[in-house]
């Protein structure tokens, strides 16, 4: 097939200038967009930014010989969301996009500034670290639904979605994006400074699986290794730069004191159900404050034994003692009173 990229770009620009001059702000293209490696890698149009509702009428999807083309609109509002890394599937198209027609210099600059803003956010750890965790969470949500799927087709589809979000998460930690979109995912790893070393092999093994349960197992492994990788890469130094406010920890502990008391009571009367549920509530709270105050891991639930709650109660006491000591060493004021009269005199 004769290459017609140049002719199509000229056609699109002419179409805008003659029929949509006031209705289209920008025409964006990229080199090699939508092509396979054996095609000529020329500048082709990708999407346009409408200036008015009428501008959307420029939208075209068509086939010439065996090549498919898609000229589609992206609003300024959506470009803003992409620049804010809210649509990972579109990051590479935006980052690689070049203005091949602009209604005005101001609109061209607006596009370039948005792109610059996005690339700067990718270099900002305070932005891309939380975003990497957000992508991991999305991958886990897809996996949760995938667990209940029995169709091989649906499981493979979900596995692809999980892997794409995991790769975006890894890219974020590296301060970059998937430069080939959703092609050559494992090759992208080799261009990153740091990544889970087992990811590529496990991904390849997943591609070889033909059983639903086997695919689910491999996807679980990919999520697990990515989680560990992200936890390792969350900067401890950054956390230390933010001095914890131990007054908040003291206030939190004062609220939790009644739950510690409940655990001791229910364990004392051998109520496994209420001990367990109170322990779950405490464990959720422990996990939340651990990161905020740079505390050691407080593992209460591993000590739960339905048939012998003494160890569970003792572990709760040990964790409480650790918290009290931490608060006391911080020298913050505690609202602790020996009697009602003492409380009233102070309040």
Tab-separated table of C-alpha atoms in Angstrom:
chain	number	residue	atom	x	y	z
A	1	UNK	CA	0.000	0.000	0.000
A	2	UNK	CA	1.256	3.480	-0.884
A	3	UNK	CA	1.956	5.599	2.167
A	4	UNK	CA	-0.573	8.437	2.352
A	5	UNK	CA	0.209	9.897	5.783
A	6	UNK	CA	1.299	13.261	4.381
A	7	UNK	CA	-1.760	13.493	2.123
A	8	UNK	CA	-4.111	12.702	5.000
A	9	UNK	CA	-2.539	15.346	7.252
A	10	UNK	CA	-2.908	17.891	4.448
A	11	UNK	CA	-6.519	16.787	3.921
A	12	UNK	CA	-7.315	17.228	7.633
A	13	UNK	CA	-5.720	20.680	7.827
A	14	UNK	CA	-7.529	21.805	4.696
A	15	UNK	CA	-10.811	20.438	6.048
A	16	UNK	CA	-10.382	22.450	9.239
A	17	UNK	CA	-9.370	25.655	7.479
A	18	UNK	CA	-12.218	25.529	4.962
A	19	UNK	CA	-15.089	24.060	7.022
A	20	UNK	CA	-14.206	24.267	10.741
A	21	UNK	CA	-11.933	27.291	11.080
A	22	UNK	CA	-13.760	28.653	14.141
A	23	UNK	CA	-14.691	25.251	15.496
A	24	UNK	CA	-11.367	23.430	15.933
A	25	UNK	CA	-8.591	24.669	18.218
A	26	UNK	CA	-5.875	22.117	17.483
A	27	UNK	CA	-4.988	19.126	15.341
A	28	UNK	CA	-2.541	16.814	17.132
A	29	UNK	CA	-0.403	14.156	15.488
A	30	UNK	CA	2.415	11.809	16.343
A	31	UNK	CA	5.094	9.949	14.449
A	32	UNK	CA	4.066	6.369	13.736
A	33	UNK	CA	0.777	6.566	15.588
A	34	UNK	CA	-1.283	3.380	15.123
A	35	UNK	CA	1.317	1.797	12.859
A	36	UNK	CA	3.045	-1.573	12.966
A	37	UNK	CA	6.879	-1.771	12.861
A	38	UNK	CA	6.995	-2.587	9.129
A	39	UNK	CA	5.015	0.564	8.211
A	40	UNK	CA	6.696	3.863	7.409
A	41	UNK	CA	6.911	5.862	10.641
A	42	UNK	CA	5.692	9.264	9.474
A	43	UNK	CA	3.703	12.012	11.185
A	44	UNK	CA	0.011	11.052	11.240
A	45	UNK	CA	-2.969	12.828	12.753
A	46	UNK	CA	-4.237	11.442	16.039
A	47	UNK	CA	-6.859	13.650	17.664
A	48	UNK	CA	-8.203	17.188	17.549
A	49	UNK	CA	-9.406	19.666	20.168
A	50	UNK	CA	-12.796	21.159	19.320
A	51	UNK	CA	-13.416	24.837	20.047
A	52	UNK	CA	-17.191	24.557	19.649
A	53	UNK	CA	-19.763	21.782	19.722
A	54	UNK	CA	-19.890	21.917	15.926
A	55	UNK	CA	-16.195	21.071	15.849
A	56	UNK	CA	-17.004	17.518	16.948
A	57	UNK	CA	-18.431	16.944	13.469
A	58	UNK	CA	-14.850	16.640	12.184
A	59	UNK	CA	-14.736	13.179	13.809
A	60	UNK	CA	-13.954	10.447	11.281
A	61	UNK	CA	-13.285	6.707	11.376
A	62	UNK	CA	-12.489	5.052	8.048
A	63	UNK	CA	-10.429	2.436	6.216
A	64	UNK	CA	-8.275	3.063	3.149
A	65	UNK	CA	-7.138	-0.211	1.579
A	66	UNK	CA	-6.140	-2.249	4.663
A	67	UNK	CA	-5.327	0.670	6.989
A	68	UNK	CA	-7.779	1.913	9.627
A	69	UNK	CA	-7.870	5.582	10.672
A	70	UNK	CA	-9.469	7.381	13.604
A	71	UNK	CA	-9.677	11.159	13.866
A	72	UNK	CA	-11.325	11.752	17.236
A	73	UNK	CA	-11.988	14.729	19.539
A	74	UNK	CA	-10.534	15.395	22.998
A	75	UNK	CA	-11.889	18.403	24.872
A	76	UNK	CA	-9.722	20.856	26.796
A	77	UNK	CA	-11.343	19.556	29.982
A	78	UNK	CA	-10.317	15.994	29.204
A	79	UNK	CA	-6.792	17.104	28.298
A	80	UNK	CA	-6.626	18.616	31.778
A	81	UNK	CA	-7.564	15.274	33.313
A	82	UNK	CA	-4.963	13.482	31.201
A	83	UNK	CA	-2.334	16.029	32.263
A	84	UNK	CA	-3.293	15.229	35.846
A	85	UNK	CA	-2.568	11.503	35.166
A	86	UNK	CA	-6.222	10.563	35.587
A	87	UNK	CA	-6.362	8.580	32.318
A	88	UNK	CA	-3.253	6.370	32.134
A	89	UNK	CA	-4.287	4.919	28.766
A	90	UNK	CA	-3.959	8.369	27.186
A	91	UNK	CA	-0.691	9.553	28.747
A	92	UNK	CA	1.554	8.347	25.921
A	93	UNK	CA	-0.679	9.845	23.198
A	94	UNK	CA	-0.632	13.209	24.957
A	95	UNK	CA	3.096	13.124	25.737
A	96	UNK	CA	4.018	12.181	22.158
A	97	UNK	CA	1.466	14.480	20.574
A	98	UNK	CA	2.682	17.339	18.393
A	99	UNK	CA	0.656	20.301	17.203
A	100	UNK	CA	0.284	20.096	13.441
A	101	UNK	CA	-2.404	22.765	13.225
A	102	UNK	CA	-3.391	25.501	15.683
A	103	UNK	CA	-6.247	27.977	15.466
A	104	UNK	CA	-4.073	30.450	17.376
A	105	UNK	CA	-0.675	30.693	19.038
A	106	UNK	CA	-2.391	30.987	22.424
A	107	UNK	CA	-4.110	27.619	21.978
A	108	UNK	CA	-0.861	25.988	20.882
A	109	UNK	CA	0.862	27.328	24.002
A	110	UNK	CA	-2.009	26.130	26.149
A	111	UNK	CA	-1.487	22.585	24.851
A	112	UNK	CA	2.292	22.716	25.303
A	113	UNK	CA	1.923	24.073	28.835
A	114	UNK	CA	-0.435	21.240	29.757
A	115	UNK	CA	2.069	18.709	28.426
A	116	UNK	CA	4.903	20.356	30.375
A	117	UNK	CA	2.733	20.339	33.492
A	118	UNK	CA	2.141	16.603	33.113
A	119	UNK	CA	5.822	15.780	32.592
A	120	UNK	CA	6.762	17.835	35.659
A	121	UNK	CA	4.209	15.949	37.747
A	122	UNK	CA	5.830	12.685	36.687
A	123	UNK	CA	9.100	13.943	38.220
A	124	UNK	CA	7.430	15.025	41.468
A	125	UNK	CA	7.550	12.249	44.091
A	126	UNK	CA	4.812	13.870	46.137
A	127	UNK	CA	2.560	13.416	43.103
A	128	UNK	CA	3.683	10.228	41.396
A	129	UNK	CA	4.113	8.103	44.539
A	130	UNK	CA	0.421	8.397	45.552
A	131	UNK	CA	-0.550	7.951	41.902
A	132	UNK	CA	1.415	4.695	41.697
A	133	UNK	CA	-0.505	3.408	44.727
A	134	UNK	CA	-3.758	4.503	43.109
A	135	UNK	CA	-2.978	2.445	39.996
A	136	UNK	CA	-2.064	-0.528	42.186
A	137	UNK	CA	-5.407	-0.205	43.962
A	138	UNK	CA	-7.241	-0.191	40.623
A	139	UNK	CA	-5.360	-3.344	39.575
A	140	UNK	CA	-6.397	-5.017	42.824
A	141	UNK	CA	-10.029	-4.033	42.307
A	142	UNK	CA	-10.014	-5.604	38.840
A	143	UNK	CA	-8.427	-8.731	40.332
A	144	UNK	CA	-11.123	-8.953	43.023
A	145	UNK	CA	-13.785	-9.132	40.308
A	146	UNK	CA	-11.618	-11.492	38.254
A	147	UNK	CA	-11.599	-14.017	41.119
A	148	UNK	CA	-15.285	-14.707	40.536
A	149	UNK	CA	-14.966	-15.095	36.764
A	150	UNK	CA	-15.081	-18.580	35.263
A	151	UNK	CA	-14.852	-17.700	31.570
A	152	UNK	CA	-11.341	-18.030	30.132
A	153	UNK	CA	-12.028	-15.039	27.881
A	154	UNK	CA	-13.115	-12.802	30.767
A	155	UNK	CA	-10.234	-13.906	32.973
A	156	UNK	CA	-7.683	-13.176	30.260
A	157	UNK	CA	-9.288	-9.786	29.605
A	158	UNK	CA	-9.148	-8.916	33.301
A	159	UNK	CA	-5.547	-10.139	33.523
A	160	UNK	CA	-4.593	-7.736	30.746
A	161	UNK	CA	-6.219	-4.865	32.607
A	162	UNK	CA	-4.457	-5.766	35.845
A	163	UNK	CA	-1.062	-5.997	34.146
A	164	UNK	CA	-1.538	-2.660	32.399
A	165	UNK	CA	-2.311	-0.874	35.665
A	166	UNK	CA	0.596	-2.606	37.405
A	167	UNK	CA	2.953	-1.474	34.650
A	168	UNK	CA	1.615	2.079	34.932
A	169	UNK	CA	2.215	1.892	38.677
A	170	UNK	CA	5.824	0.757	38.173
A	171	UNK	CA	6.357	3.490	35.574
A	172	UNK	CA	5.036	6.131	37.992
A	173	UNK	CA	7.561	5.112	40.667
A	174	UNK	CA	10.261	5.605	38.040
A	175	UNK	CA	8.939	9.068	37.226
A	176	UNK	CA	7.924	8.091	33.710
A	177	UNK	CA	5.078	6.676	31.621
A	178	UNK	CA	4.525	3.775	29.233
A	179	UNK	CA	5.976	5.300	26.096
A	180	UNK	CA	4.469	2.659	23.805
A	181	UNK	CA	1.045	2.727	25.374
A	182	UNK	CA	0.010	-0.861	25.919
A	183	UNK	CA	2.417	-2.450	23.473
A	184	UNK	CA	5.764	-4.053	24.355
A	185	UNK	CA	5.015	-3.851	28.080
A	186	UNK	CA	7.909	-6.018	29.235
A	187	UNK	CA	10.357	-4.187	26.964
A	188	UNK	CA	9.321	-0.990	28.751
A	189	UNK	CA	10.686	-2.468	31.983
A	190	UNK	CA	14.221	-2.576	30.616
A	191	UNK	CA	14.163	1.194	30.116
A	192	UNK	CA	13.263	1.859	33.762
A	193	UNK	CA	15.743	2.439	36.540
A	194	UNK	CA	14.057	0.031	38.940
A	195	UNK	CA	11.395	-2.637	38.636
A	196	UNK	CA	10.439	-6.024	40.150
A	197	UNK	CA	13.002	-8.392	38.654
A	198	UNK	CA	10.564	-11.323	38.559
A	199	UNK	CA	7.826	-9.381	36.759
A	200	UNK	CA	8.850	-10.172	33.180
A	201	UNK	CA	9.247	-13.915	33.749
A	202	UNK	CA	5.959	-14.200	35.665
A	203	UNK	CA	4.137	-12.186	32.996
A	204	UNK	CA	5.528	-14.499	30.303
A	205	UNK	CA	4.460	-17.544	32.313
A	206	UNK	CA	0.973	-16.073	32.636
A	207	UNK	CA	0.749	-15.779	28.835
A	208	UNK	CA	1.463	-19.516	28.569
A	209	UNK	CA	-1.339	-20.554	30.924
A	210	UNK	CA	-4.561	-21.958	29.470
A	211	UNK	CA	-6.460	-22.663	32.690
A	212	UNK	CA	-8.516	-20.090	34.554
A	213	UNK	CA	-7.096	-20.879	37.999
A	214	UNK	CA	-3.513	-20.900	36.724
A	215	UNK	CA	-3.934	-17.435	35.182
A	216	UNK	CA	-5.445	-16.116	38.409
A	217	UNK	CA	-2.495	-17.486	40.365
A	218	UNK	CA	0.048	-15.770	38.108
A	219	UNK	CA	-1.847	-12.479	38.230
A	220	UNK	CA	-1.889	-12.714	42.026
A	221	UNK	CA	1.892	-13.166	41.964
A	222	UNK	CA	2.296	-10.107	39.721
A	223	UNK	CA	0.194	-7.986	42.085
A	224	UNK	CA	2.062	-9.275	45.124
A	225	UNK	CA	5.521	-8.512	43.711
A	226	UNK	CA	4.395	-5.066	42.565
A	227	UNK	CA	3.017	-4.301	46.040
A	228	UNK	CA	6.332	-5.248	47.628
A	229	UNK	CA	8.215	-3.203	45.041
A	230	UNK	CA	6.112	-0.109	45.746
A	231	UNK	CA	6.439	-0.453	49.501
A	232	UNK	CA	10.207	-0.669	49.111
A	233	UNK	CA	10.283	2.438	46.966
A	234	UNK	CA	8.102	4.679	49.080
A	235	UNK	CA	10.675	7.101	50.376
A	236	UNK	CA	11.344	6.696	54.092
A	237	UNK	CA	13.378	9.921	53.969
A	238	UNK	CA	10.352	11.862	52.795
A	239	UNK	CA	8.318	10.562	55.709
A	240	UNK	CA	11.013	11.541	58.171
A	241	UNK	CA	11.047	15.065	56.799
A	242	UNK	CA	7.503	15.486	58.095
A	243	UNK	CA	7.711	15.571	61.891
A	244	UNK	CA	4.796	13.585	63.343
A	245	UNK	CA	2.425	15.504	65.602
A	246	UNK	CA	2.366	13.271	68.677
A	247	UNK	CA	-0.448	15.299	70.191
A	248	UNK	CA	-2.613	13.699	67.508
A	249	UNK	CA	-1.311	10.265	68.503
A	250	UNK	CA	-2.145	10.984	72.147
A	251	UNK	CA	-5.667	12.038	71.200
A	252	UNK	CA	-6.059	8.890	69.087
A	253	UNK	CA	-4.863	6.668	71.937
A	254	UNK	CA	-7.259	8.313	74.395
A	255	UNK	CA	-10.082	7.357	72.057
A	256	UNK	CA	-8.749	3.808	71.574
A	257	UNK	CA	-8.385	3.162	75.325
A	258	UNK	CA	-11.994	1.954	75.525
A	259	UNK	CA	-11.348	-0.608	72.768
A	260	UNK	CA	-8.260	-1.944	74.544
A	261	UNK	CA	-10.484	-2.294	77.581
A	262	UNK	CA	-13.090	-4.179	75.570
A	263	UNK	CA	-10.477	-6.624	74.238
A	264	UNK	CA	-9.321	-7.351	77.798
A	265	UNK	CA	-12.893	-7.873	78.970
A	266	UNK	CA	-14.056	-10.127	76.139
A	267	UNK	CA	-10.871	-12.177	76.251
A	268	UNK	CA	-11.363	-12.530	80.014
A	269	UNK	CA	-14.827	-14.070	79.557
A	270	UNK	CA	-13.637	-16.208	76.604
A	271	UNK	CA	-15.879	-14.478	74.057
A	272	UNK	CA	-13.970	-15.328	70.878
A	273	UNK	CA	-16.357	-13.505	68.548
A	274	UNK	CA	-16.324	-10.167	70.379
A	275	UNK	CA	-12.587	-10.417	71.055
A	276	UNK	CA	-11.941	-11.001	67.365
A	277	UNK	CA	-14.200	-8.166	66.157
A	278	UNK	CA	-12.745	-5.692	68.675
A	279	UNK	CA	-9.278	-6.820	67.609
A	280	UNK	CA	-10.103	-6.208	63.946
A	281	UNK	CA	-11.179	-2.677	64.768
A	282	UNK	CA	-7.921	-2.061	66.632
A	283	UNK	CA	-5.811	-3.593	63.835
A	284	UNK	CA	-7.337	-1.244	61.267
A	285	UNK	CA	-6.473	1.686	63.532
A	286	UNK	CA	-2.940	0.379	64.177
A	287	UNK	CA	-2.231	0.096	60.463
A	288	UNK	CA	-3.454	3.660	59.914
A	289	UNK	CA	-1.334	5.323	62.613
A	290	UNK	CA	1.753	3.185	61.998
A	291	UNK	CA	2.647	5.054	58.813
A	292	UNK	CA	1.579	8.490	60.066
A	293	UNK	CA	3.804	8.323	63.162
A	294	UNK	CA	6.646	6.064	61.950
A	295	UNK	CA	5.685	3.361	64.438
A	296	UNK	CA	6.823	-0.234	64.362
A	297	UNK	CA	4.473	-2.900	63.004
A	298	UNK	CA	1.743	-3.625	65.558
A	299	UNK	CA	0.490	-7.106	64.737
A	300	UNK	CA	-2.391	-7.999	67.040
A	301	UNK	CA	-4.470	-10.400	64.962
A	302	UNK	CA	-1.730	-12.996	64.430
A	303	UNK	CA	-1.986	-13.688	68.166
A	304	UNK	CA	-5.704	-14.521	67.973
A	305	UNK	CA	-6.530	-18.082	69.007
A	306	UNK	CA	-10.215	-18.908	69.362
A	307	UNK	CA	-9.539	-21.638	71.914
A	308	UNK	CA	-7.080	-19.682	74.052
A	309	UNK	CA	-7.542	-15.893	74.209
A	310	UNK	CA	-4.888	-15.267	76.867
A	311	UNK	CA	-2.131	-14.710	74.297
A	312	UNK	CA	-4.387	-12.364	72.353
A	313	UNK	CA	-5.107	-10.284	75.444
A	314	UNK	CA	-1.418	-10.220	76.380
A	315	UNK	CA	-0.446	-9.034	72.878
A	316	UNK	CA	-2.965	-6.201	73.108
A	317	UNK	CA	-1.433	-5.184	76.440
A	318	UNK	CA	2.071	-5.182	74.918
A	319	UNK	CA	0.985	-2.995	72.005
A	320	UNK	CA	-0.792	-0.588	74.353
A	321	UNK	CA	2.317	-0.353	76.541
A	322	UNK	CA	4.419	0.413	73.443
A	323	UNK	CA	2.024	3.196	72.414
A	324	UNK	CA	1.933	4.713	75.891
A	325	UNK	CA	5.738	4.680	76.069
A	326	UNK	CA	6.006	6.314	72.632
A	327	UNK	CA	3.603	9.069	73.643
A	328	UNK	CA	5.353	9.652	76.974
A	329	UNK	CA	8.762	9.877	75.274
A	330	UNK	CA	7.395	12.542	72.931
A	331	UNK	CA	6.653	14.735	75.988
A	332	UNK	CA	3.261	15.824	74.674
A	333	UNK	CA	0.435	16.670	77.037
A	334	UNK	CA	-2.009	13.860	77.761
A	335	UNK	CA	-5.561	14.277	78.978
A	336	UNK	CA	-5.252	11.633	81.700
A	337	UNK	CA	-7.010	12.095	85.064
A	338	UNK	CA	-7.113	9.969	88.191
A	339	UNK	CA	-10.644	11.040	89.117
A	340	UNK	CA	-13.743	12.920	87.993
A	341	UNK	CA	-12.929	15.732	90.392
A	342	UNK	CA	-9.490	16.146	88.807
A	343	UNK	CA	-11.074	16.239	85.347
A	344	UNK	CA	-13.607	18.903	86.415
A	345	UNK	CA	-10.975	21.068	88.019
A	346	UNK	CA	-8.968	21.045	84.787
A	347	UNK	CA	-11.937	21.620	82.497
